[in-house]
GROMACS .gro file of C-alpha atoms in nm:
model
  337
    1MET     CA    1 -10.191  -2.062  -4.500
    2ARG     CA    2 -10.179  -2.125  -4.126
    3ALA     CA    3  -9.800  -2.070  -4.130
    4ILE     CA    4  -9.849  -1.732  -4.295
    5GLN     CA    5 -10.109  -1.636  -4.034
    6LYS     CA    6  -9.875  -1.738  -3.752
    7ARG     CA    7  -9.594  -1.529  -3.897
    8ALA     CA    8  -9.829  -1.233  -3.936
    9SER     CA    9  -9.945  -1.264  -3.577
   10ARG     CA   10  -9.589  -1.283  -3.445
   11ALA     CA   11  -9.446  -0.999  -3.654
   12PRO     CA   12  -9.591  -0.709  -3.450
   13GLY     CA   13  -9.462  -0.865  -3.129
   14LYS     CA   14  -9.112  -0.900  -3.270
   15GLU     CA   15  -9.115  -0.544  -3.402
   16GLU     CA   16  -9.231  -0.417  -3.064
   17SER     CA   17  -8.959  -0.619  -2.891
   18MET     CA   18  -8.691  -0.476  -3.121
   19LEU     CA   19  -8.820  -0.123  -3.066
   20THR     CA   20  -8.816  -0.180  -2.691
   21ARG     CA   21  -8.462  -0.316  -2.707
   22ASN     CA   22  -8.344  -0.023  -2.921
   23ARG     CA   23  -8.465   0.224  -2.657
   24PHE     CA   24  -8.314   0.037  -2.365
   25PRO     CA   25  -7.951   0.160  -2.409
   26LEU     CA   26  -8.060   0.525  -2.398
   27TYR     CA   27  -8.250   0.459  -2.077
   28THR     CA   28  -7.952   0.278  -1.923
   29TRP     CA   29  -7.710   0.561  -1.999
   30GLY     CA   30  -7.968   0.796  -1.847
   31VAL     CA   31  -7.971   0.583  -1.532
   32LEU     CA   32  -7.592   0.614  -1.516
   33ILE     CA   33  -7.599   0.993  -1.551
   34TYR     CA   34  -7.872   1.026  -1.290
   35ASN     CA   35  -7.680   0.809  -1.043
   36LEU     CA   36  -7.375   1.029  -1.092
   37LEU     CA   37  -7.585   1.331  -0.995
   38VAL     CA   38  -7.718   1.150  -0.687
   39ILE     CA   39  -7.362   1.058  -0.587
   40LEU     CA   40  -7.253   1.420  -0.617
   41TRP     CA   41  -7.548   1.535  -0.407
   42GLY     CA   42  -7.453   1.277  -0.146
   43ALA     CA   43  -7.105   1.427  -0.136
   44PHE     CA   44  -7.265   1.770  -0.093
   45VAL     CA   45  -7.457   1.633   0.206
   46ARG     CA   46  -7.133   1.509   0.363
   47ALA     CA   47  -6.930   1.822   0.280
   48THR     CA   48  -7.191   2.056   0.428
   49GLY     CA   49  -7.241   1.846   0.741
   50SER     CA   50  -7.608   1.793   0.657
   51GLY     CA   51  -7.608   1.417   0.709
   52ALA     CA   52  -7.786   1.453   1.043
   53GLY     CA   53  -8.055   1.676   0.894
   54CYS     CA   54  -8.317   1.405   0.947
   55GLY     CA   55  -8.181   1.297   1.282
   56SER     CA   56  -8.115   0.927   1.335
   57HIS     CA   57  -8.441   0.832   1.164
   58TRP     CA   58  -8.457   0.623   0.846
   59PRO     CA   59  -8.650   0.598   0.621
   60LEU     CA   60  -8.850   0.867   0.803
   61CYS     CA   61  -8.706   1.217   0.842
   62ASN     CA   62  -8.712   1.333   1.204
   63GLY     CA   63  -8.993   1.084   1.260
   64GLU     CA   64  -9.205   1.226   0.976
   65VAL     CA   65  -9.272   1.114   0.619
   66ILE     CA   66  -9.243   1.474   0.499
   67PRO     CA   67  -9.064   1.713   0.738
   68ARG     CA   68  -9.259   2.023   0.842
   69ALA     CA   69  -9.082   2.360   0.875
   70PRO     CA   70  -8.747   2.195   0.796
   71ALA     CA   71  -8.408   2.355   0.848
   72VAL     CA   72  -8.167   2.390   0.556
   73GLU     CA   73  -7.973   2.080   0.664
   74THR     CA   74  -8.296   1.883   0.679
   75MET     CA   75  -8.393   1.986   0.325
   76VAL     CA   76  -8.048   1.892   0.194
   77GLU     CA   77  -8.062   1.546   0.352
   78PHE     CA   78  -8.429   1.490   0.266
   79THR     CA   79  -8.366   1.584  -0.098
   80HIS     CA   80  -8.082   1.333  -0.110
   81ARG     CA   81  -8.311   1.062   0.021
   82LEU     CA   82  -8.577   1.144  -0.238
   83THR     CA   83  -8.332   1.145  -0.527
   84SER     CA   84  -8.174   0.822  -0.401
   85GLY     CA   85  -8.518   0.663  -0.394
   86VAL     CA   86  -8.575   0.767  -0.755
   87ALA     CA   87  -8.236   0.618  -0.847
   88LEU     CA   88  -8.342   0.289  -0.689
   89LEU     CA   89  -8.669   0.289  -0.883
   90MET     CA   90  -8.484   0.365  -1.207
   91VAL     CA   91  -8.260   0.063  -1.158
   92VAL     CA   92  -8.568  -0.148  -1.081
   93GLY     CA   93  -8.710  -0.027  -1.412
   94MET     CA   94  -8.385  -0.113  -1.587
   95LEU     CA   95  -8.393  -0.465  -1.443
   96VAL     CA   96  -8.757  -0.529  -1.539
   97TRP     CA   97  -8.702  -0.384  -1.886
   98SER     CA   98  -8.393  -0.600  -1.944
   99TYR     CA   99  -8.590  -0.914  -1.856
  100ARG     CA  100  -8.865  -0.816  -2.100
  101ALA     CA  101  -8.637  -0.712  -2.386
  102TYR     CA  102  -8.359  -0.973  -2.371
  103PRO     CA  103  -8.365  -1.355  -2.366
  104ARG     CA  104  -8.275  -1.573  -2.070
  105GLY     CA  105  -7.902  -1.581  -1.995
  106HIS     CA  106  -7.827  -1.260  -2.190
  107ILE     CA  107  -7.537  -1.056  -2.055
  108VAL     CA  108  -7.755  -0.742  -2.034
  109ARG     CA  109  -7.982  -0.918  -1.787
  110ARG     CA  110  -7.684  -1.007  -1.571
  111GLY     CA  111  -7.556  -0.651  -1.574
  112ALA     CA  112  -7.896  -0.513  -1.476
  113LEU     CA  113  -7.931  -0.772  -1.198
  114LEU     CA  114  -7.590  -0.684  -1.054
  115SER     CA  115  -7.682  -0.314  -1.073
  116MET     CA  116  -7.991  -0.394  -0.868
  117VAL     CA  117  -7.787  -0.581  -0.608
  118PHE     CA  118  -7.537  -0.300  -0.560
  119ILE     CA  119  -7.786  -0.015  -0.553
  120ILE     CA  120  -7.960  -0.202  -0.270
  121THR     CA  121  -7.630  -0.232  -0.081
  122GLU     CA  122  -7.571   0.137  -0.158
  123ALA     CA  123  -7.902   0.223   0.005
  124LEU     CA  124  -7.828   0.000   0.304
  125LEU     CA  125  -7.488   0.164   0.355
  126GLY     CA  126  -7.650   0.507   0.344
  127ALA     CA  127  -7.915   0.397   0.591
  128GLY     CA  128  -7.647   0.258   0.821
  129LEU     CA  129  -7.466   0.591   0.827
  130VAL     CA  130  -7.784   0.758   0.951
  131LEU     CA  131  -7.903   0.492   1.194
  132PHE     CA  132  -7.561   0.458   1.359
  133GLU     CA  133  -7.516   0.838   1.354
  134LEU     CA  134  -7.200   0.823   1.142
  135VAL     CA  135  -7.277   1.166   0.998
  136ALA     CA  136  -7.226   1.538   1.059
  137HIS     CA  137  -6.935   1.585   1.303
  138ASN     CA  138  -6.885   1.219   1.397
  139ALA     CA  139  -6.508   1.161   1.391
  140SER     CA  140  -6.489   0.790   1.470
  141LEU     CA  141  -6.282   0.521   1.301
  142THR     CA  142  -6.607   0.343   1.215
  143ARG     CA  143  -6.716   0.640   1.006
  144ALA     CA  144  -6.385   0.650   0.821
  145VAL     CA  145  -6.413   0.279   0.738
  146SER     CA  146  -6.774   0.321   0.631
  147MET     CA  147  -6.679   0.604   0.394
  148ALA     CA  148  -6.420   0.381   0.226
  149ALA     CA  149  -6.673   0.096   0.202
  150HIS     CA  150  -6.933   0.334   0.059
  151LEU     CA  151  -6.688   0.447  -0.210
  152LEU     CA  152  -6.605   0.086  -0.301
  153ASN     CA  153  -6.973  -0.001  -0.339
  154THR     CA  154  -7.035   0.314  -0.542
  155PHE     CA  155  -6.756   0.226  -0.785
  156ILE     CA  156  -6.892  -0.127  -0.829
  157LEU     CA  157  -7.244   0.010  -0.884
  158LEU     CA  158  -7.120   0.254  -1.148
  159ALA     CA  159  -6.926  -0.027  -1.318
  160CYS     CA  160  -7.235  -0.250  -1.331
  161ILE     CA  161  -7.458   0.021  -1.479
  162THR     CA  162  -7.184   0.123  -1.725
  163LEU     CA  163  -7.136  -0.235  -1.845
  164THR     CA  164  -7.512  -0.280  -1.880
  165GLY     CA  165  -7.521   0.027  -2.102
  166TRP     CA  166  -7.217  -0.094  -2.298
  167TRP     CA  167  -7.358  -0.442  -2.359
  168SER     CA  168  -7.703  -0.314  -2.451
  169SER     CA  169  -7.539  -0.077  -2.701
  170GLY     CA  170  -7.382  -0.371  -2.884
  171GLY     CA  171  -7.071  -0.436  -2.677
  172GLU     CA  172  -6.955  -0.795  -2.648
  173PRO     CA  173  -6.930  -0.994  -2.324
  174ILE     CA  174  -6.600  -0.981  -2.135
  175ARG     CA  175  -6.369  -1.278  -2.093
  176LEU     CA  176  -6.062  -1.254  -1.869
  177ARG     CA  177  -5.919  -1.598  -1.941
  178GLY     CA  178  -5.672  -1.602  -2.226
  179GLN     CA  179  -5.631  -1.224  -2.241
  180GLY     CA  180  -5.267  -1.234  -2.127
  181ALA     CA  181  -5.092  -0.923  -2.002
  182VAL     CA  182  -5.373  -0.691  -2.113
  183ALA     CA  183  -5.607  -0.830  -1.848
  184SER     CA  184  -5.337  -0.809  -1.581
  185TRP     CA  185  -5.260  -0.445  -1.660
  186LEU     CA  186  -5.624  -0.340  -1.664
  187MET     CA  187  -5.731  -0.534  -1.354
  188THR     CA  188  -5.432  -0.399  -1.159
  189GLY     CA  189  -5.520  -0.048  -1.272
  190MET     CA  190  -5.879  -0.092  -1.156
  191VAL     CA  191  -5.770  -0.215  -0.814
  192GLY     CA  192  -5.533   0.082  -0.794
  193LEU     CA  193  -5.809   0.331  -0.876
  194ILE     CA  194  -6.031   0.176  -0.611
  195LEU     CA  195  -5.750   0.218  -0.358
  196VAL     CA  196  -5.701   0.583  -0.457
  197GLY     CA  197  -6.075   0.642  -0.437
  198MET     CA  198  -6.110   0.483  -0.093
  199THR     CA  199  -5.820   0.683   0.051
  200GLY     CA  200  -5.961   0.995  -0.113
  201ALA     CA  201  -6.298   0.936   0.053
  202VAL     CA  202  -6.132   0.916   0.395
  203ILE     CA  203  -5.918   1.224   0.327
  204ALA     CA  204  -6.228   1.416   0.212
  205LEU     CA  205  -6.397   1.325   0.539
  206GLY     CA  206  -6.093   1.449   0.731
  207ASP     CA  207  -6.091   1.776   0.537
  208THR     CA  208  -6.461   1.831   0.606
  209LEU     CA  209  -6.424   1.770   0.979
  210PHE     CA  210  -6.099   1.966   1.007
  211PHE     CA  211  -6.215   2.282   0.830
  212ALA     CA  212  -6.555   2.274   1.004
  213HIS     CA  213  -6.370   2.252   1.336
  214THR     CA  214  -6.127   2.536   1.264
  215ARG     CA  215  -6.397   2.764   1.121
  216ALA     CA  216  -6.591   2.715   1.443
  217GLY     CA  217  -6.295   2.859   1.633
  218GLY     CA  218  -6.131   2.533   1.739
  219SER     CA  219  -5.758   2.465   1.729
  220GLU     CA  220  -5.560   2.176   1.584
  221GLU     CA  221  -5.458   2.068   1.934
  222ASP     CA  222  -5.811   1.972   2.037
  223LEU     CA  223  -5.896   1.782   1.720
  224ALA     CA  224  -6.029   1.429   1.755
  225PRO     CA  225  -5.738   1.180   1.726
  226LEU     CA  226  -5.874   1.029   1.405
  227VAL     CA  227  -5.913   1.368   1.235
  228ALA     CA  228  -5.562   1.468   1.338
  229ALA     CA  229  -5.426   1.142   1.197
  230ILE     CA  230  -5.613   1.190   0.867
  231VAL     CA  231  -5.492   1.547   0.830
  232SER     CA  232  -5.133   1.446   0.903
  233ILE     CA  233  -5.128   1.183   0.628
  234ARG     CA  234  -5.338   1.371   0.373
  235MET     CA  235  -5.035   1.426   0.147
  236MET     CA  236  -5.006   1.049   0.100
  237HIS     CA  237  -5.319   1.055  -0.113
  238PRO     CA  238  -5.175   1.286  -0.384
  239ALA     CA  239  -4.857   1.076  -0.399
  240LEU     CA  240  -5.064   0.761  -0.435
  241ALA     CA  241  -5.282   0.925  -0.698
  242ILE     CA  242  -4.980   1.030  -0.905
  243GLY     CA  243  -4.814   0.688  -0.885
  244ILE     CA  244  -5.122   0.483  -0.964
  245GLY     CA  245  -5.232   0.739  -1.221
  246ALA     CA  246  -4.905   0.693  -1.408
  247PHE     CA  247  -4.960   0.316  -1.402
  248VAL     CA  248  -5.318   0.352  -1.530
  249VAL     CA  249  -5.207   0.576  -1.818
  250VAL     CA  250  -4.931   0.331  -1.917
  251ALA     CA  251  -5.183   0.046  -1.895
  252ALA     CA  252  -5.423   0.238  -2.118
  253TRP     CA  253  -5.165   0.295  -2.388
  254TYR     CA  254  -5.032  -0.059  -2.365
  255THR     CA  255  -5.389  -0.180  -2.410
  256SER     CA  256  -5.449   0.044  -2.712
  257THR     CA  257  -5.134  -0.102  -2.870
  258ALA     CA  258  -5.208  -0.465  -2.786
  259ARG     CA  259  -5.576  -0.431  -2.884
  260PRO     CA  260  -5.568  -0.184  -3.174
  261GLY     CA  261  -5.901  -0.036  -3.271
  262ALA     CA  262  -6.071   0.302  -3.295
  263THR     CA  263  -6.284   0.256  -2.982
  264THR     CA  264  -5.998   0.130  -2.766
  265ARG     CA  265  -5.769   0.407  -2.884
  266TRP     CA  266  -6.032   0.675  -2.821
  267LEU     CA  267  -6.101   0.543  -2.471
  268ALA     CA  268  -5.728   0.538  -2.392
  269ILE     CA  269  -5.702   0.902  -2.498
  270ALA     CA  270  -6.011   0.997  -2.296
  271LEU     CA  271  -5.882   0.816  -1.987
  272THR     CA  272  -5.543   0.989  -2.010
  273ALA     CA  273  -5.700   1.333  -2.052
  274LEU     CA  274  -5.945   1.281  -1.767
  275TYR     CA  275  -5.675   1.165  -1.530
  276ALA     CA  276  -5.456   1.464  -1.615
  277VAL     CA  277  -5.746   1.700  -1.539
  278GLN     CA  278  -5.818   1.504  -1.221
  279LEU     CA  279  -5.463   1.554  -1.093
  280VAL     CA  280  -5.490   1.929  -1.155
  281ALA     CA  281  -5.825   1.934  -0.976
  282GLY     CA  282  -5.673   1.750  -0.682
  283TYR     CA  283  -5.395   2.007  -0.655
  284VAL     CA  284  -5.647   2.294  -0.670
  285ASN     CA  285  -5.860   2.122  -0.407
  286VAL     CA  286  -5.567   2.107  -0.164
  287ALA     CA  287  -5.453   2.462  -0.244
  288LEU     CA  288  -5.800   2.606  -0.181
  289GLN     CA  289  -5.844   2.402   0.139
  290ALA     CA  290  -6.116   2.176  -0.003
  291PRO     CA  291  -6.411   2.409  -0.071
  292VAL     CA  292  -6.738   2.223  -0.123
  293TRP     CA  293  -6.767   2.299  -0.494
  294MET     CA  294  -6.413   2.175  -0.559
  295GLN     CA  295  -6.478   1.856  -0.366
  296LEU     CA  296  -6.771   1.789  -0.598
  297VAL     CA  297  -6.561   1.854  -0.909
  298HIS     CA  298  -6.288   1.626  -0.775
  299LEU     CA  299  -6.537   1.346  -0.706
  300PHE     CA  300  -6.704   1.383  -1.045
  301LEU     CA  301  -6.369   1.350  -1.221
  302ALA     CA  302  -6.282   1.046  -1.009
  303ASP     CA  303  -6.608   0.881  -1.117
  304ALA     CA  304  -6.547   0.979  -1.481
  305VAL     CA  305  -6.196   0.828  -1.475
  306TRP     CA  306  -6.335   0.508  -1.325
  307ILE     CA  307  -6.609   0.482  -1.590
  308ALA     CA  308  -6.355   0.544  -1.867
  309LEU     CA  309  -6.134   0.264  -1.736
  310VAL     CA  310  -6.433   0.027  -1.712
  311LEU     CA  311  -6.526   0.104  -2.073
  312LEU     CA  312  -6.166   0.058  -2.186
  313ALA     CA  313  -6.156  -0.282  -2.016
  314ALA     CA  314  -6.489  -0.378  -2.173
  315SER     CA  315  -6.360  -0.287  -2.518
  316ALA     CA  316  -6.019  -0.452  -2.483
  317LEU     CA  317  -6.128  -0.769  -2.301
  318ARG     CA  318  -6.417  -0.858  -2.529
  319VAL     CA  319  -6.450  -1.221  -2.636
  320SER     CA  320  -6.363  -1.156  -3.003
  321ALA     CA  321  -6.034  -0.992  -2.901
  322ILE     CA  322  -5.899  -1.334  -2.800
  323THR     CA  323  -5.997  -1.485  -3.135
  324ALA     CA  324  -5.842  -1.199  -3.330
  325GLU     CA  325  -5.520  -1.220  -3.131
  326THR     CA  326  -5.502  -1.598  -3.177
  327ARG     CA  327  -5.548  -1.564  -3.552
  328ALA     CA  328  -5.281  -1.295  -3.570
  329ALA     CA  329  -5.035  -1.515  -3.380
  330ALA     CA  330  -5.117  -1.812  -3.602
  331SER     CA  331  -5.062  -1.607  -3.917
  332MET     CA  332  -4.723  -1.490  -3.788
  333VAL     CA  333  -4.621  -1.849  -3.718
  334GLY     CA  334  -4.740  -1.952  -4.063
  335ALA     CA  335  -4.546  -1.669  -4.225
  336LYS     CA  336  -4.228  -1.773  -4.047
  337GLY     CA  337  -4.285  -2.134  -4.150
   0.00000   0.00000   0.00000
């Protein structure tokens, strides 16, 4: 009788826990989408030269909690800070929820914890740009390096949130050991995309500074040395994007062949299509002299390609893929014997 009472008392808690866990994936994917929007707004801040809208104050805006009679640039920057703060709180919520819904040591907890770590570093990098005045028309080497570092951190943050959503939706943990050539192809492709993204971030900075300078009536001769150097090598980025893009597409199709399955195949197709559109967008961006709206489209597609590759890797490098491959190899050996 006591056993029945204990089960009855525990049942509602278990049902509530399962309901909470079932809702968690939807929330996590929402966090990912929201962070993408915040990233795009951050690019809008950079492209419009509004990064100094709150002066060199952080977290205050021009020394005030809420700016009074703000200029347009101030509103753009202040809005970015507010939305970034909401993004941070959403990741905090994701972390707390994961610890309440999943047991100790669960992969979802780890993904949420890493997401928390990298959104904090994302915030610190953004604060550093403001405090060290690496915004607006600053054309220093330090700013160029910081833009590349910011892009790297952003990609890692997106990967962590994406994997948290994937694992909470039923995806298996990833294991690199024993995955053979598939892991090598995918990891090399990811490093390549990071390299393309980092160079693209620096080129985008150069475009912003260059066109702002020329529209203000300046000439190419009196450009800052760094801006002139970036503009002169800007065609290296498209060449790099085409070369690494071809590698990523080949890696995707090799993966879909080596790890056959509906999900892997669909992700390989999606990755190929996204990268093709991204290359076209890059060409249009250069042809139109990098208008703000096209820079945002280009960045969104870059993030989408990165997320697609992360999902492809998560699907292909799952733990059960090693077991299935080992069994297939063993059956082939047995058939030959």
